[in-house]
Coordinates of C-alpha atoms in Angstrom, one line a residue:
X5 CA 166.1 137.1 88.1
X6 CA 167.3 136.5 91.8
X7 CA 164.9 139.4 92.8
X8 CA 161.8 137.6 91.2
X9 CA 163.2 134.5 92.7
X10 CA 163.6 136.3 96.5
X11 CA 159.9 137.6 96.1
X12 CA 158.5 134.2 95.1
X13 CA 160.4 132.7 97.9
X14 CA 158.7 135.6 100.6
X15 CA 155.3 134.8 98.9
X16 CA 155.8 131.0 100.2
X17 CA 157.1 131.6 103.1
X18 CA 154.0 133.9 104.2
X19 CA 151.8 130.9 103.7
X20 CA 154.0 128.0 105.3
X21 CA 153.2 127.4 108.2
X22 CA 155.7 128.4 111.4
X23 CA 156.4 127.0 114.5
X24 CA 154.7 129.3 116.6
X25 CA 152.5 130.1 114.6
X26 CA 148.9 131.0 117.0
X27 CA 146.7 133.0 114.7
X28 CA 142.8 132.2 115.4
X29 CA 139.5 132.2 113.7
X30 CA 136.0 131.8 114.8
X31 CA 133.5 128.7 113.2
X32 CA 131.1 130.5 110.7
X33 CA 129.2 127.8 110.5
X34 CA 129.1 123.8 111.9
X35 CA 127.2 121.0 110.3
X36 CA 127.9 116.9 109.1
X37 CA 130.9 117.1 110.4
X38 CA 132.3 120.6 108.7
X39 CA 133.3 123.6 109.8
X40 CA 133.6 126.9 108.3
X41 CA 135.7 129.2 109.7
X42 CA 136.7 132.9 109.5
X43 CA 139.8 134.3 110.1
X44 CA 142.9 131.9 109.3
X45 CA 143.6 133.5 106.5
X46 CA 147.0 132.3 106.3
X47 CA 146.1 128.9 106.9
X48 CA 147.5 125.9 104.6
X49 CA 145.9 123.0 103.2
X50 CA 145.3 119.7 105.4
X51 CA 147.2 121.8 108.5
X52 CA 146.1 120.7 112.0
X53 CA 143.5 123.1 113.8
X54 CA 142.2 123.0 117.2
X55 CA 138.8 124.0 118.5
X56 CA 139.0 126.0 121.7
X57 CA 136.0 126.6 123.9
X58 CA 138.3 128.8 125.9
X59 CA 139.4 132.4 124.7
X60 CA 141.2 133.6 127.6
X61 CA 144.5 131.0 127.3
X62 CA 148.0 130.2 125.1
X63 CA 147.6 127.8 122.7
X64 CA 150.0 125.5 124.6
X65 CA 147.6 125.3 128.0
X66 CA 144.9 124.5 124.9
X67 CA 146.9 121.6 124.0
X68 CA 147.0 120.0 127.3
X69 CA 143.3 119.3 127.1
X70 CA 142.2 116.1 127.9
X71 CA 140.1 115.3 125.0
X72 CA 141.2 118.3 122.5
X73 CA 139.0 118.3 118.9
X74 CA 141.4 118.8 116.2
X75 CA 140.1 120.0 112.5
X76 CA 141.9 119.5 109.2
X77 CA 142.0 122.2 106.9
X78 CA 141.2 121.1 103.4
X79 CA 139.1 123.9 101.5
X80 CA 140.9 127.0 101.2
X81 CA 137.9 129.6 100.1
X82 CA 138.2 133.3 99.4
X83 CA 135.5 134.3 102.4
X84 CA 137.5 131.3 105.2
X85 CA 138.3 128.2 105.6
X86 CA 136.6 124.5 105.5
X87 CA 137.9 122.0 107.8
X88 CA 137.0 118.3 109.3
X89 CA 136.4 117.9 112.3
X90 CA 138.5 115.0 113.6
X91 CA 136.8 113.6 116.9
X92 CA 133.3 114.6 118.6
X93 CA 131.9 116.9 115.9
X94 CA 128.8 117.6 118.5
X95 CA 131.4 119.4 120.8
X96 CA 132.3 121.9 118.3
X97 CA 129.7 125.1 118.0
X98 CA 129.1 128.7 116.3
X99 CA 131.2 131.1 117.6
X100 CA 133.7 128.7 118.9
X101 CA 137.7 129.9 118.5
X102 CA 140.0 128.2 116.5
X103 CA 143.5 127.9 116.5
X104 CA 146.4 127.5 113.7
X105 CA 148.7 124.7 115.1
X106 CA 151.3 125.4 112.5
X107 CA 152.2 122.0 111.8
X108 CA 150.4 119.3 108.9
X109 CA 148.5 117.1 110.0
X110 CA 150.9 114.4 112.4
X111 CA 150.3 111.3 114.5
X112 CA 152.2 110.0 117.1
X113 CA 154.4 107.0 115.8
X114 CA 156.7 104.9 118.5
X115 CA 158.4 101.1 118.4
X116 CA 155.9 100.5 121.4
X117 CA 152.5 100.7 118.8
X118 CA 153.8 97.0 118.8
X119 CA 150.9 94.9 119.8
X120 CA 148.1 97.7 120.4
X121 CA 145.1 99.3 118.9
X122 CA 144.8 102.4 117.3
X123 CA 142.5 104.9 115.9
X124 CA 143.0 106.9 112.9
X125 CA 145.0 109.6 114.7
X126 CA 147.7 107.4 116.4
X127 CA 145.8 107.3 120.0
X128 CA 145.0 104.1 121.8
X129 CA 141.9 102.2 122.5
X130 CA 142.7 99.4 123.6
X131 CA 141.9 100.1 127.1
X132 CA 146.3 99.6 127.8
X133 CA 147.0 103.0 128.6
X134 CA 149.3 105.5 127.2
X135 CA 152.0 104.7 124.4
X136 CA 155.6 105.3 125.5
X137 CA 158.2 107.1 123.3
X138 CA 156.0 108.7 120.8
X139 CA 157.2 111.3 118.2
X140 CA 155.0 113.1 115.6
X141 CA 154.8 112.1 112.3
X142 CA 153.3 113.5 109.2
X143 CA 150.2 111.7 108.1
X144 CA 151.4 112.4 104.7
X145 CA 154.4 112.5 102.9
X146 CA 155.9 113.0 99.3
X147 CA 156.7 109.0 98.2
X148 CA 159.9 107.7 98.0
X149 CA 161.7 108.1 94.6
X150 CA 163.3 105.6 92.0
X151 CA 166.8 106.6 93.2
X152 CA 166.2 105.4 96.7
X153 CA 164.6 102.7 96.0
X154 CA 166.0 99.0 95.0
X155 CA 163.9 95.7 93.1
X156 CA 161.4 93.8 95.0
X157 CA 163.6 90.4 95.0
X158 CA 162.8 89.1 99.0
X159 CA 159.5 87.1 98.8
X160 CA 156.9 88.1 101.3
X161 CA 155.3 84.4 102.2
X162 CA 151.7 84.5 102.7
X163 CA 151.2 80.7 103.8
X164 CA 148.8 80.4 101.2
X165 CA 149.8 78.1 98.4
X166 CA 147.9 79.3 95.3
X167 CA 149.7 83.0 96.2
X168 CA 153.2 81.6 97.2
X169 CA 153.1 79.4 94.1
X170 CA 151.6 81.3 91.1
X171 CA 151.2 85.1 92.0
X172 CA 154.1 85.7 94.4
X173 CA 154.1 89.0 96.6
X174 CA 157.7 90.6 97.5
X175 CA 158.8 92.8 100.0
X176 CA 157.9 96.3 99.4
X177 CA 155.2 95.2 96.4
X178 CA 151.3 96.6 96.3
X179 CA 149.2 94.0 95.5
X180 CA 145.3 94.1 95.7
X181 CA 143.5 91.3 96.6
X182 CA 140.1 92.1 95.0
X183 CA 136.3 90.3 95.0
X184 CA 132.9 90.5 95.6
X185 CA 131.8 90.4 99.2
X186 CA 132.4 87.5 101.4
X187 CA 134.8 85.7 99.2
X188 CA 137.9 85.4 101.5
X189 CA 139.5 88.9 100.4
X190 CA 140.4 89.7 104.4
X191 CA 141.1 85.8 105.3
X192 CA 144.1 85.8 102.8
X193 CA 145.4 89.1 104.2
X194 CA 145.4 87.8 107.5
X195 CA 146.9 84.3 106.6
X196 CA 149.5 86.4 105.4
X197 CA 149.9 88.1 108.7
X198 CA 149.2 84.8 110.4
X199 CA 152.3 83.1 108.4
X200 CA 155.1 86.0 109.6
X201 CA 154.9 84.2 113.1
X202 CA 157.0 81.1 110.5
X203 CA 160.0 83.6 109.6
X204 CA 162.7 84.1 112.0
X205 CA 162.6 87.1 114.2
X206 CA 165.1 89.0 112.6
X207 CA 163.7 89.4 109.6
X208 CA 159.9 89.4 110.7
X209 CA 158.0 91.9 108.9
X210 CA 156.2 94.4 111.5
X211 CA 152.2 94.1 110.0
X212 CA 149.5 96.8 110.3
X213 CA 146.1 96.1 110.0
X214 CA 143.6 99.0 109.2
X215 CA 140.2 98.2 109.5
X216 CA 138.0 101.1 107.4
X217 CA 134.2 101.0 108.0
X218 CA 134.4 97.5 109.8
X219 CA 131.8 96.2 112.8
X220 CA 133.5 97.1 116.1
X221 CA 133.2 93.5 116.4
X222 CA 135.2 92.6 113.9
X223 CA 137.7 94.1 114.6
X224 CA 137.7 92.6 118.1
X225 CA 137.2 89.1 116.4
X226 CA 140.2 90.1 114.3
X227 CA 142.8 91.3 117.9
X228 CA 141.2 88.3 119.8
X229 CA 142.7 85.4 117.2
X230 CA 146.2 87.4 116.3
X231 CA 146.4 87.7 120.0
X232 CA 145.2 83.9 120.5
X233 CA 147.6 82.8 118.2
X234 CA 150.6 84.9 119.3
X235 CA 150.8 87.1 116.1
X236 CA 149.9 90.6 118.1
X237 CA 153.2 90.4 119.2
X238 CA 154.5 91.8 116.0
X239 CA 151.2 93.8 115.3
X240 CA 149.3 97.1 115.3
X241 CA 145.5 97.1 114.4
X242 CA 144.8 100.9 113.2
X243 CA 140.6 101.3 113.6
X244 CA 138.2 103.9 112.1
X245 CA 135.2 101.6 112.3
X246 CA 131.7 102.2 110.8
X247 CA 130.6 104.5 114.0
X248 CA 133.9 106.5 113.3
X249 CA 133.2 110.0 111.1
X250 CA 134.3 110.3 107.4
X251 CA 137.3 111.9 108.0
X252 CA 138.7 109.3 110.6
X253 CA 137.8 106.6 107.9
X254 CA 139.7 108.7 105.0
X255 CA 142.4 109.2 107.3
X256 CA 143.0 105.6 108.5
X257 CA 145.0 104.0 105.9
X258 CA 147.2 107.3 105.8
X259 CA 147.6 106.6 109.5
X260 CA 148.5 103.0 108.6
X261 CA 151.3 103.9 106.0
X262 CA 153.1 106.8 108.5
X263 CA 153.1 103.9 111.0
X264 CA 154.6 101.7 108.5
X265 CA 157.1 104.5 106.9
X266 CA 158.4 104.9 110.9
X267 CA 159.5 101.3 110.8
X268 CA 160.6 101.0 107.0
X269 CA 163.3 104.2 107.6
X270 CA 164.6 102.4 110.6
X271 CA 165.4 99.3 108.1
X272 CA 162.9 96.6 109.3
X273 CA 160.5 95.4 106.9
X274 CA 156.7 96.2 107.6
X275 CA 153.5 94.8 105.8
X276 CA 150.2 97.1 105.7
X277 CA 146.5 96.0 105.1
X278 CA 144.3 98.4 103.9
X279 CA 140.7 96.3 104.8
X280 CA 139.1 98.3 102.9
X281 CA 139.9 100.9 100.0
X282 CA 136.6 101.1 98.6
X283 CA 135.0 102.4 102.0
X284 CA 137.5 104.9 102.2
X285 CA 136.7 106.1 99.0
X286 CA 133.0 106.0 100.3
X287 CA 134.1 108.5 102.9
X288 CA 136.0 110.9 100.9
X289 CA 133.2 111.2 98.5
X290 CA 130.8 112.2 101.4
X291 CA 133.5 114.4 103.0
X292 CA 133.9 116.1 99.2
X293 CA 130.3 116.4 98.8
X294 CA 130.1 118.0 102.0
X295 CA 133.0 120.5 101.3
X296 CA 130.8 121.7 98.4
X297 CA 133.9 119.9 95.8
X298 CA 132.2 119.5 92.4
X299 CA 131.2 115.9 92.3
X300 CA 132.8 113.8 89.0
X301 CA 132.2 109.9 87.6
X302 CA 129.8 108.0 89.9
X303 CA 129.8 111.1 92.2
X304 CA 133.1 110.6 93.4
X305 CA 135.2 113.9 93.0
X306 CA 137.8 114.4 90.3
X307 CA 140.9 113.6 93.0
X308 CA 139.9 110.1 93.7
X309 CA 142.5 108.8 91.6
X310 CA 145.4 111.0 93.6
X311 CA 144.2 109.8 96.8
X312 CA 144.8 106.0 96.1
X313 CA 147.9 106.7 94.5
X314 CA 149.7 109.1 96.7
X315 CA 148.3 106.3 99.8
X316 CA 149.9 103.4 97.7
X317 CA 153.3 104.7 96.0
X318 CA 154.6 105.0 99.5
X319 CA 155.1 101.5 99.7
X320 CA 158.9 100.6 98.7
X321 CA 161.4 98.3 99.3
X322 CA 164.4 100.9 99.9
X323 CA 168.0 101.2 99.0
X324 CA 171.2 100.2 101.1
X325 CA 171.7 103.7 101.6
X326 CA 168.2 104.2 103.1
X327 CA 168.7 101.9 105.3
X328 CA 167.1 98.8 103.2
X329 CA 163.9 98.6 105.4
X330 CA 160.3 97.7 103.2
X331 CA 156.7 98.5 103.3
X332 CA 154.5 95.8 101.7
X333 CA 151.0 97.0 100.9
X334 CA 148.1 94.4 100.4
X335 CA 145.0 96.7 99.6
X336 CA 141.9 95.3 99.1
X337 CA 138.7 96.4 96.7
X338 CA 135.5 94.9 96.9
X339 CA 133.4 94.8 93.7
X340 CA 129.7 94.4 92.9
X341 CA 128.9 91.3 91.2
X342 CA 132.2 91.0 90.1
X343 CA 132.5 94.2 87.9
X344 CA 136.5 95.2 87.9
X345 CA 135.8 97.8 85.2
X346 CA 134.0 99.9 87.8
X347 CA 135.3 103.3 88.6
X348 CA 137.4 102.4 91.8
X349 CA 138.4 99.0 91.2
X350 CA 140.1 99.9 87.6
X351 CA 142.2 102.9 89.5
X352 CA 143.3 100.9 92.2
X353 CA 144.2 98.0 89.9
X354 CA 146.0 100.6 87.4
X355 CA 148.5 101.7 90.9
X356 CA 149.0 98.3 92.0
X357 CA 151.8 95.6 90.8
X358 CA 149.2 93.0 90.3
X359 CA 145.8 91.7 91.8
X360 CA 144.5 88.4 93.2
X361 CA 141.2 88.0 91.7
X362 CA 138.8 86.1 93.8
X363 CA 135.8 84.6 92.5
X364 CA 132.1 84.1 93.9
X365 CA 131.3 80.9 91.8
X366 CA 134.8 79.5 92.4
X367 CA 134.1 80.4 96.4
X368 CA 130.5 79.1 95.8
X369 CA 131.8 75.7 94.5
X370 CA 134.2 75.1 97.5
X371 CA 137.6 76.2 95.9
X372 CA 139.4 78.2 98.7
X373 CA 141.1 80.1 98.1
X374 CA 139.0 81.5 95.5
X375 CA 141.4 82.6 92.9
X376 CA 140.6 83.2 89.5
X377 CA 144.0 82.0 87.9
X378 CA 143.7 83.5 84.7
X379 CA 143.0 87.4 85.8
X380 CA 145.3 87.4 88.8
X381 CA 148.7 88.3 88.1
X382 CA 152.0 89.3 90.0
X383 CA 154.0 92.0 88.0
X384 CA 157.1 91.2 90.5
X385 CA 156.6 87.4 89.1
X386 CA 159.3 84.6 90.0
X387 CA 161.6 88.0 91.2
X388 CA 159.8 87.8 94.5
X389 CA 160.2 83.7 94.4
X390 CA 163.0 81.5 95.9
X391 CA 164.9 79.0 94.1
X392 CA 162.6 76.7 95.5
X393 CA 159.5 77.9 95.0
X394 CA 160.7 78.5 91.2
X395 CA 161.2 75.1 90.6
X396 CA 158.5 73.4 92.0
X397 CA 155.8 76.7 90.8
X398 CA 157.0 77.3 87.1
X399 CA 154.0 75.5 85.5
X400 CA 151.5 75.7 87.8
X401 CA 149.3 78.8 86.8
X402 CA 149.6 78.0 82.9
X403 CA 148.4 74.2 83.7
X404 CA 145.6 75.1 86.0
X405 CA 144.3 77.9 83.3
X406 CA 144.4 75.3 80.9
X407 CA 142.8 73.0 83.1
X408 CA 140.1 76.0 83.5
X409 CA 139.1 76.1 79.7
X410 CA 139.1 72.2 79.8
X411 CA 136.6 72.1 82.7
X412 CA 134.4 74.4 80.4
X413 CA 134.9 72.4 77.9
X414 CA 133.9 69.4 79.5
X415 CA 130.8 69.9 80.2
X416 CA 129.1 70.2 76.6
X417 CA 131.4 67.2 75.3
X418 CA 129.5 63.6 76.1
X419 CA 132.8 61.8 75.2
X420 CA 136.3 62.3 75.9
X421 CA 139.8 60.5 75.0
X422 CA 141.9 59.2 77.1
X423 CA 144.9 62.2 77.1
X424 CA 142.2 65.1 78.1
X425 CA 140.4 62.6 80.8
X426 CA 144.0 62.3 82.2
X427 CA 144.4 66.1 82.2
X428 CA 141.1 67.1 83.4
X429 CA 142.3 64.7 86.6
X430 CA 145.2 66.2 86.6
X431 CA 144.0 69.9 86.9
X432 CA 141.4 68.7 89.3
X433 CA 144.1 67.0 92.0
X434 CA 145.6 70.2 91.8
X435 CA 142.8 72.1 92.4
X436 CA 142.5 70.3 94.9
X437 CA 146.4 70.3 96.5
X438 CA 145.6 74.3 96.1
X439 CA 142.7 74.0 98.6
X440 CA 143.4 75.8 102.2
X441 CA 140.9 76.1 105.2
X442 CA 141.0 79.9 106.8
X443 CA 143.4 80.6 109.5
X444 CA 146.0 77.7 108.3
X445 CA 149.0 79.4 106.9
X446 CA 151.5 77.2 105.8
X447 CA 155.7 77.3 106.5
X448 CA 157.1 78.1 103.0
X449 CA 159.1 74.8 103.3
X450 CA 156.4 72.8 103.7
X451 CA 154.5 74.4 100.4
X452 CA 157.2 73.5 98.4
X453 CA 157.4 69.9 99.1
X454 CA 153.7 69.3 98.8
X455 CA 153.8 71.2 95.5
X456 CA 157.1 69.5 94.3
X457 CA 154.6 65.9 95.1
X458 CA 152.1 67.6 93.5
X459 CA 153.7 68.6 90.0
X460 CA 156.2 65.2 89.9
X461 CA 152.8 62.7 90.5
X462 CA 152.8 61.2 93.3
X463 CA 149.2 62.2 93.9
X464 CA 148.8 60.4 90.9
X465 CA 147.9 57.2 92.7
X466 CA 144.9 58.7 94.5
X467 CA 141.2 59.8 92.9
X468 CA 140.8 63.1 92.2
X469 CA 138.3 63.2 95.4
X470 CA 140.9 61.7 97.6
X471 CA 143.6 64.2 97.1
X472 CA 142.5 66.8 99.5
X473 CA 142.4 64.0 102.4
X474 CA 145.9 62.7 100.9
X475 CA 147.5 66.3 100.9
X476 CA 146.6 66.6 104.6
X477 CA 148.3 63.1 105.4
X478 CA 151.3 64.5 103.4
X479 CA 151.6 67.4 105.6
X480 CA 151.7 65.6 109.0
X481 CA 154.0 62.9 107.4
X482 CA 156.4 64.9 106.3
X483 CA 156.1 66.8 109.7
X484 CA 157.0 63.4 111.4
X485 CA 159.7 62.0 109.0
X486 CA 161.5 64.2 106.9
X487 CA 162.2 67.4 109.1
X488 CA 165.7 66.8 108.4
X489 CA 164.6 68.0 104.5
X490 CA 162.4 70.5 105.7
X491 CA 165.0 72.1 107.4
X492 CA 167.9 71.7 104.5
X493 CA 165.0 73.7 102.5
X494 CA 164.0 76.5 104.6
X495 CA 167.7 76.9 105.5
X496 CA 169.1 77.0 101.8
X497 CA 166.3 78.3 100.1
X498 CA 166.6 76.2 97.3
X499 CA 166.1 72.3 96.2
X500 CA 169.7 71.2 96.3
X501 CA 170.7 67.6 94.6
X502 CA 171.0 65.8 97.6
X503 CA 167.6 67.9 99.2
X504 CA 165.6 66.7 96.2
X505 CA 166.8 63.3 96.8
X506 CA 165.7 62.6 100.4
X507 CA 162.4 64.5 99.5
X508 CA 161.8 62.0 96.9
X509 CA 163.1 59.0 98.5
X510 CA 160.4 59.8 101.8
X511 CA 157.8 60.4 99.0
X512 CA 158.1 57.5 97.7
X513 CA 157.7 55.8 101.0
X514 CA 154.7 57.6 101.7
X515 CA 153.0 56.3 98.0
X516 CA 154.1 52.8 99.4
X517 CA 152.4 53.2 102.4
X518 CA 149.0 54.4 100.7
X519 CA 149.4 51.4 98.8
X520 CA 150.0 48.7 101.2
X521 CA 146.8 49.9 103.6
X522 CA 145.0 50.0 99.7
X523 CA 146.0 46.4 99.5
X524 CA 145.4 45.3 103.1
X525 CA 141.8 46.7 102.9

């Protein structure tokens, strides 16, 4: 038995690769991007190659090339090998040398990424120069497992108050924000990014944003209003636009989540936006296609599945013996006229711990954010909620689902009684309450005392219509004159006795108020 074991064991180690490992090949054949090469018969799948235009030197003089094309290896043929070519595929020629790098494919992670712009392989372009104190990291990696990690309990706040309240996100959760085109799937993502400049330093989640098959302008949009607004401070942007090749867009989010991983294992918390999923599975289906891979369902090849899942199981909230740190993962799908039982959206919903479901005719008719209540779910729940948030939240999503059928309801029925008029209101001023502009992340504090005014009634003295208007005049009261409760809340985390009654006693002075300028007009 040990013999058979010993020769398996030689087998293996004949095709791992080794540090100094130099063995070459020649490119076959270039085309789209792909290479095939002869020679590396030793070579392992997705191991780094470089493309040489020089025979006559080391592989380490190769490396110091300026602008050095890497490939990946990911076809392992009897007759060669089939790479990507990562970078400028015109540079890369018949008859060109090759050489094994004997290492997988790796990116250069460091604490200083803070505040720049990468692409898909870890380099800047951002025009800032080098970044200092980089190691090599594997773009992939075998995910945590259940051993090392702990439960999701430390809410991740978003700002937004229909998330916050009814479909909560914790540290170390995947949740996929999912819609149709232009229905707010990025602007809730980057509220959520937005809204970490409200938590206190220590415990600030680092946030990566990776922008797959986006304008370049975008993007720059996107670094201008972080940067504007003082949240690049605690963010990396990773970029493999719509110019970039397929294999930098595959390769993106992966880049994303090793960047992540380097700051989860040093026990921070991190929070990575995948912007978006679907055009990365766009890519790999035209890299696949290109590799000759037998195409499957919707011409996407039979692997899709694996690559979403291996990308989003390496999100975790980790043990105390790991150190505790958390990676947060908010990818986002977009559908076609709102089909979730497509191919792509159904596999990334089936890895995920829950989706927010946005809405084109909820988007259409002015609700933002455009959450469908009764399809989005959390499946960390309350678990990922403070006391708080808990009491103020518990009812919320049932009542406004309610309200939904109701509002269907409605509009075939010519008369209604009093009770459902009074519910129908009541569903409507929180519909309204739930309303947000883009860009206005809120302090968690501050959601919980406008929901707590919401779900005791003391919108119940304005119009449906008026609440929006009301809400905002909430906010900036409660700004001015009851800080000393704000603070007692974000502090404690919870709605203490004497918390609850200074919040009401200020509420009630603000209802007074409404009513004396009602009565003086």
């Amino acid at each position: 038995m040990e013999s058979i074991i010993k020769n398996i064991e030689k087998e293996i180690a004949a095709f791992a690769p080794t540090e100094h490992a130099e063995e070459t090949g020649i490119v076959r054949a270039v085309g789209d991007g792909i290479a095939e090469i002869d020679g590396l018969d030793t070579a392992v799948l997705s191991e780094m190659v470089l493309f040489d235009p020089t025979f006559d030197r080391t592989l380490e003089d190769a490396l110091k090339d300026p602008e050095p094309i890497y490939g990946l290896v990911l076809n392992l043929e009897e007759d060669g090998v089939r790479t990507v070519i990562l970078g400028d595929a015109t540079r890369v020629y018949e008859g060109m040398l090759v050489r094994r790098l004997g290492r997988l494919l790796s990116i250069a992670v460091s604490d200083a990424m803070v505040g720049r712009v990468v692409n898909a392989l870890g380099e800047p372009v951002d025009g800032k120069g080098p970044i200092a104190g980089t190691t090599m990291r594997p773009i992939e990696r075998e995910a945590y497992g259940v051993i090392d990690r702990a439960p999701v309990n430390v809410p991740l706040h978003t700002g937004v108050k229909a998330v916050d309240a009814m479909i909560p996100i914790g540290r170390g959760q995947r949740e996929l924000i999912i819609g149709d085109r232009g229905t707010g799937k990025t602007a809730i993502a980057i509220d959520a990014i937005l809204n970490q400049k409200h938590e206190p330093k220590e415990s600030r989640p680092i946030c990566i944003y990776v922008a797959v098959g986006q304008k370049e302008s975008k993007t720059a949009k996107l670094v201008a209003e972080l940067s504007e607004k003082g949240a690049m401070e605690y963010s990396i942007i990773v970029t493999a636009p719509a110019s970039a090749s397929a294999a930098l867009q595959f390769l993106a989010p992966f880049a994303g989540a090793a960047i992540g991983e380097h700051f989860m294992e040093q026990g921070k918390d991190a929070l990575v936006v995948y912007d978006d999923l679907s055009k990365q599975a766009v890519a790999y289906r035209q890299m696949s296609l290109l590799l000759r891979r037998p195409p499957g369902r919707e011409a996407y090849p039979g692997d899709i599945f694996y690559l979403h899942s291996r990308l989003l199981e390496r999100a975790a909230k980790l043990s105390k013996e790991k150190g505790g740190g958390s990676l947060t993962a908010l990818p986002i799908i977009e559908t076609q006229e709102g089909d979730v039982s497509a191919y792509i959206p159904t596999n990334v919903i089936s890895i995920t711990d829950g989706q927010i479901f946005l809405q084109t005719h909820l988007f259409n008719k002015g609700m933002r954010p455009a959450i469908d209540v009764g399809i989005s779910v959390s499946r960390v729940g309350s678990s990922a909620q403070t006391k708080a948030m808990k009491k103020v939240a518990g009812k919320i999503k049932l009542e406004l689902a309610q309200f939904r059928e109701l509002e269907a309801f409605m509009q075939f029925a010519s008369d209604l009684d009093a009770e459902t008029k009074q519910r129908i209101d009541a569903g409507r001023r929180m519909t309204e309450v739930l309303k947000q502009g883009r860009g206005e992340p809120m302090p968690f504090e501050m959601e919980v005392a406008i929901i707590f005014a919401a779900v005791n009634g003391y919108f119940d003295s304005f119009s449906p219509e008026e609440t929006s208007a009301a809400e905002a005049k909430l906010h900036s009261f409660l700004e001015r004159e009851a800080a000393g409760v704000l603070t007692a809340i974000r502090e404690s985390k919870d709605i203490r006795e004497e918390t609850e009654a200074s919040l009401r006693e200020k509420l009630d002075a603000f209802v007074a108020r409404h009513k004396e300028s009602e009565e003086s007009v």
